[in-house]
Coordinates of N, CA and C in Angstrom, one line a residue:
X1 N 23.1 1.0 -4.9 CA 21.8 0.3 -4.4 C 22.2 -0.8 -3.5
X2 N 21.4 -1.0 -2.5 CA 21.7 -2.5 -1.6 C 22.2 -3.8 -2.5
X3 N 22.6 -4.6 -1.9 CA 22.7 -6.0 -2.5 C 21.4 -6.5 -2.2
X4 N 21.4 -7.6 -2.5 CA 20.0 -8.6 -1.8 C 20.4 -8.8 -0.6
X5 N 21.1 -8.9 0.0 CA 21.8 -8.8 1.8 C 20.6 -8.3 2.1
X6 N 20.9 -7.0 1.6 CA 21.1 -5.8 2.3 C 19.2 -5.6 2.1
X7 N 18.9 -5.7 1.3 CA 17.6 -5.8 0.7 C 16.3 -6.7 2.0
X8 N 16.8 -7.7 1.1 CA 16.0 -8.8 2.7 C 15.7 -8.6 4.3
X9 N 17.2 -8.0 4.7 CA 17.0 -7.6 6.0 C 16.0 -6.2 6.4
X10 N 15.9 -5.7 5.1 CA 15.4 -4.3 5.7 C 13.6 -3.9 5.0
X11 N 13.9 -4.7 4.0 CA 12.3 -4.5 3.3 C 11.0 -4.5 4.3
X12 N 9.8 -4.4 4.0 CA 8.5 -4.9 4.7 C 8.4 -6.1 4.7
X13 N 7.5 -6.9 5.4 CA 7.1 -8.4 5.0 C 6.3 -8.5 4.1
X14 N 5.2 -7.4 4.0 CA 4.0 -7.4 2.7 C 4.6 -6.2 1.9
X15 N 4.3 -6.2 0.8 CA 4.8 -5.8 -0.4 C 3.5 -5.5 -1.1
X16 N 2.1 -4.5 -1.2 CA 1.3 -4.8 -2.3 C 1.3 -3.5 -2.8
X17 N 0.5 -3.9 -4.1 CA 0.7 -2.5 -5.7 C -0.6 -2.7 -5.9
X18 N -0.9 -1.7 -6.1 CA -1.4 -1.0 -7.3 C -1.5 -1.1 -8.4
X19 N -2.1 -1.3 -9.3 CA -1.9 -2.1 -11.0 C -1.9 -1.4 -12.0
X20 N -2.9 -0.7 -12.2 CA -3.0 0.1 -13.4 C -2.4 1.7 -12.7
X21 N -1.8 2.5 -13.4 CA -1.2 4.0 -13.3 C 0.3 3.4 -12.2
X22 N 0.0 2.3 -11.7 CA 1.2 1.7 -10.9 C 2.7 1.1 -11.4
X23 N 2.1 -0.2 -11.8 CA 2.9 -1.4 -12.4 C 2.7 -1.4 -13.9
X24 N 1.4 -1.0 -14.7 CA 1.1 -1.1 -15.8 C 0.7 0.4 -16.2
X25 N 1.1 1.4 -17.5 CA 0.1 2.4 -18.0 C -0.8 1.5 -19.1
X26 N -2.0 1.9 -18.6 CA -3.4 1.3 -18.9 C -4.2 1.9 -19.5
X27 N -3.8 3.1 -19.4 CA -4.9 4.3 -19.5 C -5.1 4.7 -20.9
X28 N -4.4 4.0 -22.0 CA -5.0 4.0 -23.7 C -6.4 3.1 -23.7
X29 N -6.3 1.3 -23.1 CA -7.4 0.9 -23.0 C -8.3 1.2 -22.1
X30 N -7.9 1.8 -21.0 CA -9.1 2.4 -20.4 C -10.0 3.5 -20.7
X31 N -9.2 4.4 -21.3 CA -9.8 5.5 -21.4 C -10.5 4.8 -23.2
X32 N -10.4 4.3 -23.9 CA -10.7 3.6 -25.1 C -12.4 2.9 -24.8
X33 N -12.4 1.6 -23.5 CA -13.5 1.4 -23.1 C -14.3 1.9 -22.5
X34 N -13.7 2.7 -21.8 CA -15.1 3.6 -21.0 C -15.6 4.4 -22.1
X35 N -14.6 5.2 -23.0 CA -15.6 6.0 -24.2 C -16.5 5.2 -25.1
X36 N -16.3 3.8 -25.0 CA -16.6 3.6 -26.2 C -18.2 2.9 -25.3
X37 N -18.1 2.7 -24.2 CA -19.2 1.7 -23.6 C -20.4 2.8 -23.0
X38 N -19.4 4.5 -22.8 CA -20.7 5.7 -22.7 C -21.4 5.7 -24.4
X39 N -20.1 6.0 -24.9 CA -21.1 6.2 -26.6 C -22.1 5.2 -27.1
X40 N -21.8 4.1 -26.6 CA -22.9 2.7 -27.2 C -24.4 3.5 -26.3
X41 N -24.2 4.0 -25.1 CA -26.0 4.0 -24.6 C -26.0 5.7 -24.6
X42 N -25.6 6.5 -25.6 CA -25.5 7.4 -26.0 C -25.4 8.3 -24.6
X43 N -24.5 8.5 -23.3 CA -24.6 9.0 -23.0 C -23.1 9.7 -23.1
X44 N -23.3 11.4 -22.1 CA -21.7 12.3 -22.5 C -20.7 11.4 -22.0
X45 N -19.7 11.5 -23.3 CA -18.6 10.6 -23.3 C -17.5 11.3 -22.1
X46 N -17.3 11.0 -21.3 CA -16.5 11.6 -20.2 C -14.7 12.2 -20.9
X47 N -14.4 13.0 -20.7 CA -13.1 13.2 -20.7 C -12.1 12.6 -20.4
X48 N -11.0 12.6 -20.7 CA -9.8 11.5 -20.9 C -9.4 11.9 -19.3
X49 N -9.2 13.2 -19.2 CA -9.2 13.6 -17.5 C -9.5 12.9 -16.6
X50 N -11.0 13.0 -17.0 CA -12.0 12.6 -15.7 C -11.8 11.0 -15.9
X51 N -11.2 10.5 -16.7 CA -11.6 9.0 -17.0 C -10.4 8.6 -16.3
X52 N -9.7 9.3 -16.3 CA -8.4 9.0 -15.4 C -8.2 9.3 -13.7
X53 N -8.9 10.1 -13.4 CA -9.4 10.4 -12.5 C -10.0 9.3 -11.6
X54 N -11.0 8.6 -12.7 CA -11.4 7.5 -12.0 C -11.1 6.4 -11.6
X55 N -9.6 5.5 -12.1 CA -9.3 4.7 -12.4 C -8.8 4.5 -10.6
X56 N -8.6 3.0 -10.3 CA -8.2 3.0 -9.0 C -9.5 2.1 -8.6
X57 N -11.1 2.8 -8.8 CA -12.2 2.6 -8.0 C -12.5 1.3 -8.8
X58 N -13.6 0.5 -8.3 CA -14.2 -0.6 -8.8 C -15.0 -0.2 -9.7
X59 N -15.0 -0.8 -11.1 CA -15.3 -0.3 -12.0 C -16.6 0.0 -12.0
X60 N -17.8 -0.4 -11.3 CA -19.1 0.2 -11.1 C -18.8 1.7 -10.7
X61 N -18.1 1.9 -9.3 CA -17.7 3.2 -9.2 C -17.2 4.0 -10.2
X62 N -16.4 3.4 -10.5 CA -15.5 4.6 -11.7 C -16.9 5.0 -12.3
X63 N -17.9 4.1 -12.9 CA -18.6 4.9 -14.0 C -19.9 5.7 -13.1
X64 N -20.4 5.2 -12.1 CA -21.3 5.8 -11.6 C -20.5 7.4 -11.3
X65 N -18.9 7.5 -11.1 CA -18.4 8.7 -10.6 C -18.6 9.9 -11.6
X66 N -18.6 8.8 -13.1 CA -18.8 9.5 -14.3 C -20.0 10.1 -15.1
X67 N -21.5 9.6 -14.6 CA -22.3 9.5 -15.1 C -23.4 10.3 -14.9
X68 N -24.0 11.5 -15.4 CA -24.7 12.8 -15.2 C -25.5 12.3 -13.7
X69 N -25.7 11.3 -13.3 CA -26.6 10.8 -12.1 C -25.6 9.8 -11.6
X70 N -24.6 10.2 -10.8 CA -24.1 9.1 -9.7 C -24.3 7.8 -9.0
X71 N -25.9 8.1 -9.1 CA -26.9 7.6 -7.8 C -27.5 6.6 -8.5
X72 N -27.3 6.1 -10.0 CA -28.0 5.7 -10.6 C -26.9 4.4 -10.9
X73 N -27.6 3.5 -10.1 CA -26.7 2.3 -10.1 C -26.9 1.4 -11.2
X74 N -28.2 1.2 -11.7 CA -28.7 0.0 -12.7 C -27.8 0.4 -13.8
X75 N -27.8 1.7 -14.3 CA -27.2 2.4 -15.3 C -25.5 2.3 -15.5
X76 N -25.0 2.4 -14.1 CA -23.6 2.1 -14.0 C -23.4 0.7 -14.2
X77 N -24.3 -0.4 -13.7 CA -24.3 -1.6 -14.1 C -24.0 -2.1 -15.7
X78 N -25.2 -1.3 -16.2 CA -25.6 -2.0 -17.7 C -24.0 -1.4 -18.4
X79 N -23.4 0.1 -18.3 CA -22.6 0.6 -18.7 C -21.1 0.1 -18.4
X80 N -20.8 -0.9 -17.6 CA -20.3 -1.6 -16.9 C -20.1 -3.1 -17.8
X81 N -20.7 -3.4 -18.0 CA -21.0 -4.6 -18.5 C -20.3 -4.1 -19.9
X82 N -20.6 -3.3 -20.8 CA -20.3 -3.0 -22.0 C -18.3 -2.6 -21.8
X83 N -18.7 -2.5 -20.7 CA -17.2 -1.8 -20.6 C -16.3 -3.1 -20.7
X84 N -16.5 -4.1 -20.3 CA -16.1 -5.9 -19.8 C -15.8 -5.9 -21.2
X85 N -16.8 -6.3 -21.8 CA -16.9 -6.7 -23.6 C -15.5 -6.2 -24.2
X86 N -15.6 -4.7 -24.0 CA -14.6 -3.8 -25.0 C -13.5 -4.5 -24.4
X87 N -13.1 -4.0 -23.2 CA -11.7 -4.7 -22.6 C -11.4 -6.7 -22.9
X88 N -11.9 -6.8 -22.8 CA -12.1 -8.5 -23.4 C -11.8 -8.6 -24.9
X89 N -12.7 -7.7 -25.5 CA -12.1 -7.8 -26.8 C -10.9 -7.4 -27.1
X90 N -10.5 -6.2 -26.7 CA -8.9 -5.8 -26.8 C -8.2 -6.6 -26.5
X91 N -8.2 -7.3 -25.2 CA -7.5 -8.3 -24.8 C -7.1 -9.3 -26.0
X92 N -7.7 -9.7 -26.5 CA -8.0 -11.0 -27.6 C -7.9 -10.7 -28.9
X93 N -7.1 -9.2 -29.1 CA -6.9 -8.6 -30.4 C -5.7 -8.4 -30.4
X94 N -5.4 -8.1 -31.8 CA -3.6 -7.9 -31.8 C -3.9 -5.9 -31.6
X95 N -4.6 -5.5 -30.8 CA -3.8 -4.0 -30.4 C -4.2 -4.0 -28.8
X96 N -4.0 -5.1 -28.0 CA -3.7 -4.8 -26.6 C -2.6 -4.5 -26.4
X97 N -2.3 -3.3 -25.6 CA -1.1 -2.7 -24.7 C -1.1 -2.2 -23.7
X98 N -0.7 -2.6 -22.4 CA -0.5 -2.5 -21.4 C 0.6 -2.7 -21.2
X99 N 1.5 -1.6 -21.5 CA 2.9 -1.9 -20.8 C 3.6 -1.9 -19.6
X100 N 4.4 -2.4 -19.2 CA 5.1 -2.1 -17.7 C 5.3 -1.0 -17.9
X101 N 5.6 -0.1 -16.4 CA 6.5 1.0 -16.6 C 8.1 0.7 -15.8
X102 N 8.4 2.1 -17.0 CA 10.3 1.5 -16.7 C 10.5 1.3 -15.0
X103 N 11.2 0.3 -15.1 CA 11.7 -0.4 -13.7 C 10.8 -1.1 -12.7
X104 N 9.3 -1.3 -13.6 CA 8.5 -2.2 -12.4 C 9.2 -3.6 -12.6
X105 N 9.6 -4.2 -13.4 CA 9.7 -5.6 -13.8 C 11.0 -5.7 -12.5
X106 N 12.2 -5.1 -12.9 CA 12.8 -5.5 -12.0 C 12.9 -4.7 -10.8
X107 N 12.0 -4.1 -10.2 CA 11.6 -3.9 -9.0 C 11.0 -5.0 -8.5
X108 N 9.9 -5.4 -9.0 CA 9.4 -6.7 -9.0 C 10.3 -7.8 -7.8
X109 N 11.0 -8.5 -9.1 CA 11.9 -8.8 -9.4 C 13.1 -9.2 -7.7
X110 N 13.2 -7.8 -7.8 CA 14.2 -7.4 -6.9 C 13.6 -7.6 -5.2
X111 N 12.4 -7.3 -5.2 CA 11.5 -8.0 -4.1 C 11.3 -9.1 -3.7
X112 N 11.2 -9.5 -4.8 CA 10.6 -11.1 -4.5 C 11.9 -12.1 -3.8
X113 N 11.2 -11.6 -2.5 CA 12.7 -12.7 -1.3 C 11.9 -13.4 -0.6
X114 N 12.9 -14.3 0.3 CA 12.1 -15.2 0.9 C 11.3 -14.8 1.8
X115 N 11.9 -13.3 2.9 CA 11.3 -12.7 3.9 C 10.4 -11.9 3.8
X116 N 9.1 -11.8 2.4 CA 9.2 -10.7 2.1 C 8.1 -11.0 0.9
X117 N 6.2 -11.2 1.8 CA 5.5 -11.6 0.6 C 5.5 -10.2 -0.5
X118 N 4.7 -10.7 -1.8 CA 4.8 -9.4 -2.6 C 2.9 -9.7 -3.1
X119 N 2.2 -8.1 -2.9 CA 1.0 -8.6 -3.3 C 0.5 -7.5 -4.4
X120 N -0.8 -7.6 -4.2 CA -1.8 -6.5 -5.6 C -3.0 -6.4 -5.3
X121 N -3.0 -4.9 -5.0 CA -5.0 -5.1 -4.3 C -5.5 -3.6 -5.9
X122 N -6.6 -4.2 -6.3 CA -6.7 -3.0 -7.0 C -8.2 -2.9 -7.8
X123 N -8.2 -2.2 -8.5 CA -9.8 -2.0 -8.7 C -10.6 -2.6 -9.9
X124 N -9.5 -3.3 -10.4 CA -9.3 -4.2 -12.1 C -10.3 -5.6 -11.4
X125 N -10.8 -5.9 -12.2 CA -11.2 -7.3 -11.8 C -10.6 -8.9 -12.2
X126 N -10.9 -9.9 -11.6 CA -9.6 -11.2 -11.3 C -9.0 -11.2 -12.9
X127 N -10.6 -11.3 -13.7 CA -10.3 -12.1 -15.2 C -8.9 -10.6 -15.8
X128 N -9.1 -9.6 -15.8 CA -8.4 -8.8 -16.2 C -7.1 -8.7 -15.8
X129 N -7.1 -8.4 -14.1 CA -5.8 -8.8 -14.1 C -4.8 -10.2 -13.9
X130 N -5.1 -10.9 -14.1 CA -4.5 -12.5 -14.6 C -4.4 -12.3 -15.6
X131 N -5.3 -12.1 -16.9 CA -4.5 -12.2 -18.1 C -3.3 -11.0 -18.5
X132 N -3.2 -10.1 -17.7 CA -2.0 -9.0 -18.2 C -1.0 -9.5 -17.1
X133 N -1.1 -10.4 -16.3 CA 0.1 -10.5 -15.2 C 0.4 -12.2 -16.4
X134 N -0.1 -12.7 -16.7 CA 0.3 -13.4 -17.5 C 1.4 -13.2 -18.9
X135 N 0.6 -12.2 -19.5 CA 0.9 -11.3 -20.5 C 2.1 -10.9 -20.1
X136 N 2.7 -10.4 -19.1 CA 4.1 -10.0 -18.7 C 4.7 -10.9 -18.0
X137 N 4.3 -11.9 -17.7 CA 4.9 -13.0 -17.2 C 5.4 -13.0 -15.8
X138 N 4.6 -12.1 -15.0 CA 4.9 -11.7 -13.7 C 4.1 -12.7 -12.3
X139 N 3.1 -13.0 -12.9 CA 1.9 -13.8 -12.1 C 2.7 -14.9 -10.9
X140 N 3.4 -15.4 -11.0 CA 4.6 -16.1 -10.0 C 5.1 -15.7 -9.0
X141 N 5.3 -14.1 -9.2 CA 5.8 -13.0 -8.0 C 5.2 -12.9 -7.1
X142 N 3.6 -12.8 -7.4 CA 2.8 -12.3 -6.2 C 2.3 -13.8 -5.3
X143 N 2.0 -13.5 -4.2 CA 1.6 -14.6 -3.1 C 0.4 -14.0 -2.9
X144 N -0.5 -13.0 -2.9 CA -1.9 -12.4 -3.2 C -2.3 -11.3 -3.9
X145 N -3.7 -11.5 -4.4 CA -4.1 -10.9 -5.9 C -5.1 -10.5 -5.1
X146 N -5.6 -9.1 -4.4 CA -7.1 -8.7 -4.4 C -7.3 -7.5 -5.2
X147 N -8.6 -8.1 -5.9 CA -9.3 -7.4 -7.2 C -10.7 -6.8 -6.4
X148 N -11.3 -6.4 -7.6 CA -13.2 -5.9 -7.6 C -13.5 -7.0 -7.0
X149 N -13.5 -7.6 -7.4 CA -14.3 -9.3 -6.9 C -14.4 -9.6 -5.5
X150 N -13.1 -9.6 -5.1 CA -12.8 -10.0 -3.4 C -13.1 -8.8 -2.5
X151 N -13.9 -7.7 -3.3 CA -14.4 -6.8 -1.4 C -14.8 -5.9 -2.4
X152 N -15.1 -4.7 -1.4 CA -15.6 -3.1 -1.5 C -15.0 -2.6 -2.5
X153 N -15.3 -1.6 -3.2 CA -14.1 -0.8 -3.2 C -13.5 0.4 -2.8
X154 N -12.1 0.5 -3.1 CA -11.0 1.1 -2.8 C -11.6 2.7 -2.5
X155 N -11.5 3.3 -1.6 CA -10.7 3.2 -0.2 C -11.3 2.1 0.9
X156 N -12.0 1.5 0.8 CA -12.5 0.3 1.8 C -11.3 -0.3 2.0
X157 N -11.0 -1.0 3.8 CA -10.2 -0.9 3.6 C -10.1 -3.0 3.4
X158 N -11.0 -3.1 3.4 CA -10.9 -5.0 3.1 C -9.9 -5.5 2.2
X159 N -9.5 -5.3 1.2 CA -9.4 -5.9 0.1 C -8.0 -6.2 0.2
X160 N -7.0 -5.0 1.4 CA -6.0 -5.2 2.0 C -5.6 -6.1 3.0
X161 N -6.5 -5.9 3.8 CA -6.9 -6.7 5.2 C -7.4 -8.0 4.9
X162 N -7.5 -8.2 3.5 CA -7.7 -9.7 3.1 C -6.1 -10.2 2.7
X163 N -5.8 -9.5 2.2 CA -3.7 -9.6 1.9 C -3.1 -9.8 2.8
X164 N -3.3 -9.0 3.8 CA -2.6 -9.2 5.4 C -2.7 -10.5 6.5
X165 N -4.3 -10.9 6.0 CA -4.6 -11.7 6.7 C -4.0 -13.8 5.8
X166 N -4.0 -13.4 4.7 CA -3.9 -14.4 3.8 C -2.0 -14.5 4.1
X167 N -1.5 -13.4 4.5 CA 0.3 -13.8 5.1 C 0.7 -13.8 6.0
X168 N -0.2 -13.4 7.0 CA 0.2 -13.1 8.3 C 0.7 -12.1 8.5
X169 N 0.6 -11.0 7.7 CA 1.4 -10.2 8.3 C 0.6 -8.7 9.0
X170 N 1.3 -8.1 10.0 CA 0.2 -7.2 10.5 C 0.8 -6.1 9.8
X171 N -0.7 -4.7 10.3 CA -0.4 -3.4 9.3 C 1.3 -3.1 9.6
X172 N 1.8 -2.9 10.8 CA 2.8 -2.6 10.7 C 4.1 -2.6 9.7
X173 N 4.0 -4.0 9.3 CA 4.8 -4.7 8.5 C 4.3 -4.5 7.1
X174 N 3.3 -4.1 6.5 CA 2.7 -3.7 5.5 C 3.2 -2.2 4.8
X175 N 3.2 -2.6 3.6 CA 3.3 -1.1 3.1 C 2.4 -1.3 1.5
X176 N 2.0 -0.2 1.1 CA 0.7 -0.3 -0.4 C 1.0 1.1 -1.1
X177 N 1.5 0.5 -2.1 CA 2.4 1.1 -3.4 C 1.1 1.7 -4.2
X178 N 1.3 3.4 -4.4 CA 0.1 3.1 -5.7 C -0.1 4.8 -6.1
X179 N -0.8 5.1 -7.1 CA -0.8 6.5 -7.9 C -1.8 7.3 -7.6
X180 N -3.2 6.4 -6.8 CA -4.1 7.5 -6.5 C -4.2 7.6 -5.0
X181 N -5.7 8.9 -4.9 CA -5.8 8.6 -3.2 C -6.4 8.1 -2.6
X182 N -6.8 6.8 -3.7 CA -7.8 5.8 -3.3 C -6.8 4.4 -2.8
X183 N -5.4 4.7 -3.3 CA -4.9 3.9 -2.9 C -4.2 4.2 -1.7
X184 N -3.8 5.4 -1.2 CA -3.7 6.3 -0.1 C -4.7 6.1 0.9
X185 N -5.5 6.6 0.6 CA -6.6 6.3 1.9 C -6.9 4.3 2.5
X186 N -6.7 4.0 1.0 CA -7.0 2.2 1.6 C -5.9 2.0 2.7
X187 N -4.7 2.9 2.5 CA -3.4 1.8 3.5 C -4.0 2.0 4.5
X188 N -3.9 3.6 4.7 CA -4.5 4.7 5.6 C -5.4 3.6 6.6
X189 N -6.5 3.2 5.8 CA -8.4 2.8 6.6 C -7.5 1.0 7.1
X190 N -6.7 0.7 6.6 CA -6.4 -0.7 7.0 C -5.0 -0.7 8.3
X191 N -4.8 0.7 8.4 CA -3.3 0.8 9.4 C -2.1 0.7 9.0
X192 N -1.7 0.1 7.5 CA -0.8 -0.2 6.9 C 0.0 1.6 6.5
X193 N 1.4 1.2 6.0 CA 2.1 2.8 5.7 C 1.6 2.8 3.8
X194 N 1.5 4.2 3.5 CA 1.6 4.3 1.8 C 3.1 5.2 1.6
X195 N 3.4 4.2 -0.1 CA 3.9 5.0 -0.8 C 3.3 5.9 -2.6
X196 N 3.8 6.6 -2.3 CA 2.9 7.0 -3.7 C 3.9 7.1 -4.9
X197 N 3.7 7.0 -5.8 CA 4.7 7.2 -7.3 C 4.2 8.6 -8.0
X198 N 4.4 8.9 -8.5 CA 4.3 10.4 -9.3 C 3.8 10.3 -10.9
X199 N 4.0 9.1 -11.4 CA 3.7 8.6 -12.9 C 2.1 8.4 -13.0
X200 N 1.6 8.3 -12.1 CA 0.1 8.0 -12.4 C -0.7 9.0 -12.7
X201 N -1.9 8.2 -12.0 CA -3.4 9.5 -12.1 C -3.4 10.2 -11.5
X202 N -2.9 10.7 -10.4 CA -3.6 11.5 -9.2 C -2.0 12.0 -9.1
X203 N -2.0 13.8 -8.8 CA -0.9 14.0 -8.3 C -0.2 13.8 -6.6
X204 N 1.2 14.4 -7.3 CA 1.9 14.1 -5.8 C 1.3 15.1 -4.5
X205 N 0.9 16.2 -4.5 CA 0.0 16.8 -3.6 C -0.6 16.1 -3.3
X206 N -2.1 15.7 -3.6 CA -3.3 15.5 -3.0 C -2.9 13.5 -2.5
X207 N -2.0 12.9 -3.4 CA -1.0 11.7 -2.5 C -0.7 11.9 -1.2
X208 N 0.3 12.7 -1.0 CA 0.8 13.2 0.2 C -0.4 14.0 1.1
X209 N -1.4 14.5 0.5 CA -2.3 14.9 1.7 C -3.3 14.1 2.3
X210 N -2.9 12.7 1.4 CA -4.2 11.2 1.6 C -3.7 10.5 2.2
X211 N -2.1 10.6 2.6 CA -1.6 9.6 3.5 C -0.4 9.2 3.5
X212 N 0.3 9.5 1.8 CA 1.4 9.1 1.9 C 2.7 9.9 2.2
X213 N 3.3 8.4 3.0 CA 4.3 8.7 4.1 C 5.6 9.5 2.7
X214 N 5.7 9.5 1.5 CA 6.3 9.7 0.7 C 5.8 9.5 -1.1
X215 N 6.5 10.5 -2.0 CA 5.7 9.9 -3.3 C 7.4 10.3 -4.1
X216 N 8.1 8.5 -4.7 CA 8.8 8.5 -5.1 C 8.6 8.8 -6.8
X217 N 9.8 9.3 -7.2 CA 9.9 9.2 -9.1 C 10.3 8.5 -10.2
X218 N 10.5 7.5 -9.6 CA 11.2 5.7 -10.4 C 10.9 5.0 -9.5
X219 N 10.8 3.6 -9.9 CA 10.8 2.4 -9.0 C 12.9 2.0 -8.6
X220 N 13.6 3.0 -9.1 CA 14.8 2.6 -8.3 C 14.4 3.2 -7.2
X221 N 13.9 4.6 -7.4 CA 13.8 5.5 -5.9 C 12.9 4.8 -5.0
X222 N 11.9 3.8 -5.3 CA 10.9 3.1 -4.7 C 12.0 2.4 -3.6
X223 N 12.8 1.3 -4.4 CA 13.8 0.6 -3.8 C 14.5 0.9 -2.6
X224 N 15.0 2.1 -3.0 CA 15.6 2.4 -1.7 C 14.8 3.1 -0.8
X225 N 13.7 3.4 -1.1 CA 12.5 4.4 0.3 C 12.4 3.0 1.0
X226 N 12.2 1.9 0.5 CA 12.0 0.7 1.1 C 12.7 -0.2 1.8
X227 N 13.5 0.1 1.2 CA 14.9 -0.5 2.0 C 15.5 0.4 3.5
X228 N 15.1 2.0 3.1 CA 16.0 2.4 4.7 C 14.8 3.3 5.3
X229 N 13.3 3.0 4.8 CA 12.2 3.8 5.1 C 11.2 2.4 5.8
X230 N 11.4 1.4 6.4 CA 10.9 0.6 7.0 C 10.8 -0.2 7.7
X231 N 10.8 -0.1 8.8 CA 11.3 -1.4 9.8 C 10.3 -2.9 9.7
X232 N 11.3 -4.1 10.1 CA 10.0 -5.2 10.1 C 10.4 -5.8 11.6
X233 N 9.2 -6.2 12.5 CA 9.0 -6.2 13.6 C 9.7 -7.3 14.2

């Protein structure tokens, strides 16, 4: 593997991830609150599939994607809100887990140089993701955090274009790390390159037919796509 030499000279300038199916598996408490926030207003409890499926979107989306009526926003709202509670509560209980996956930490880690912001655009909202980047003790790495909160959501492509704009750096120099093809299409709509991982929700096909330039199988293999797969200008 490069040294840090070797590393610095060749990385992107922006560095952003993807959070959940990315950097953290999520998907016990996710798939946990969405069932539990359909069963509260008795409607069909979505499959662990489909709930995975969703993950990526801004949480109003994810449920409206899920919900016998789409179109029915108030509903996604109220359902939404319950979903907040559950995850809040977990949070604040001794059975939250969100673990890293093997080799984000020091992928991380291994980025974080001086030529070389590192960021996180994703579909989780601020309160949620601050307290799990806390929780792992990562929150110091990143130089920008865009959530639900700060734009559209994902594939829109703002929420990136708010990252780029907050470092200066243009799409060229950008690259956006992530498991679905909602994170695919975001680099895609903002000009930036994707990479995809293989560990998440969405497979490596329908990754690669959304944009990405590549879909690695560890964050070692991430390291080096990044290191001899990127020029910075």
């Amino acid at each position: 593997m490069p040294d840090d030499t070797q590393i610095s000279a060749m990385v992107p300038r922006l560095v952003v991830f993807d959070f959940d199916g990315t950097l953290v598996d999520s998907q016990q408490v996710i798939i946990e609150c969405m069932s539990g926030a359909f069963a509260h207003h008795d409607l069909p409890v979505p499959s662990a599939n489909d709930i995975r499926r969703s993950v990526g979107l801004a949480l109003e989306y994810a449920i409206g994607s899920l919900l016998p009526d789409p179109n029915d926003r108030d509903l996604a709202a109220v359902v939404a809100e319950g979903y907040r509670e559950r995850a809040f509560a977990i949070r604040h209980s001794g059975t939250y887990d969100e673990p890293l996956f093997q080799g984000a930490r020091e992928a991380i880690v291994a980025l974080d140089l001086p030529e070389t912001w590192l960021g996180i655009a994703t579909g989780k909202n601020r309160r949620g993701l601050l307290h799990s980047l806390e929780h792992h003790g990562l929150h110091h790495h990143f130089a920008t955090l865009k959530t639900a909160d700060d734009g559209p959501s994902k594939p829109h492509p703002e929420i990136l274009q708010q990252a780029m704009a907050e470092t200066g750096v243009e799409p060229a120099d950008t690259v956006m790390i992530g498991d679905t093809t909602y994170d695919m299409l975001l680099a895609r709509n903002a000009g930036a390159r994707a990479i995809g991982v293989s560990w998440g929700y969405h497979d490596s096909e329908e990754l690669l037919a959304n944009g990405a330039s590549n879909v690695v199988e560890s964050f070692a293999e991430l390291l080096e796509e990044l290191t001899v797969g990127t020029r910075i200008a």
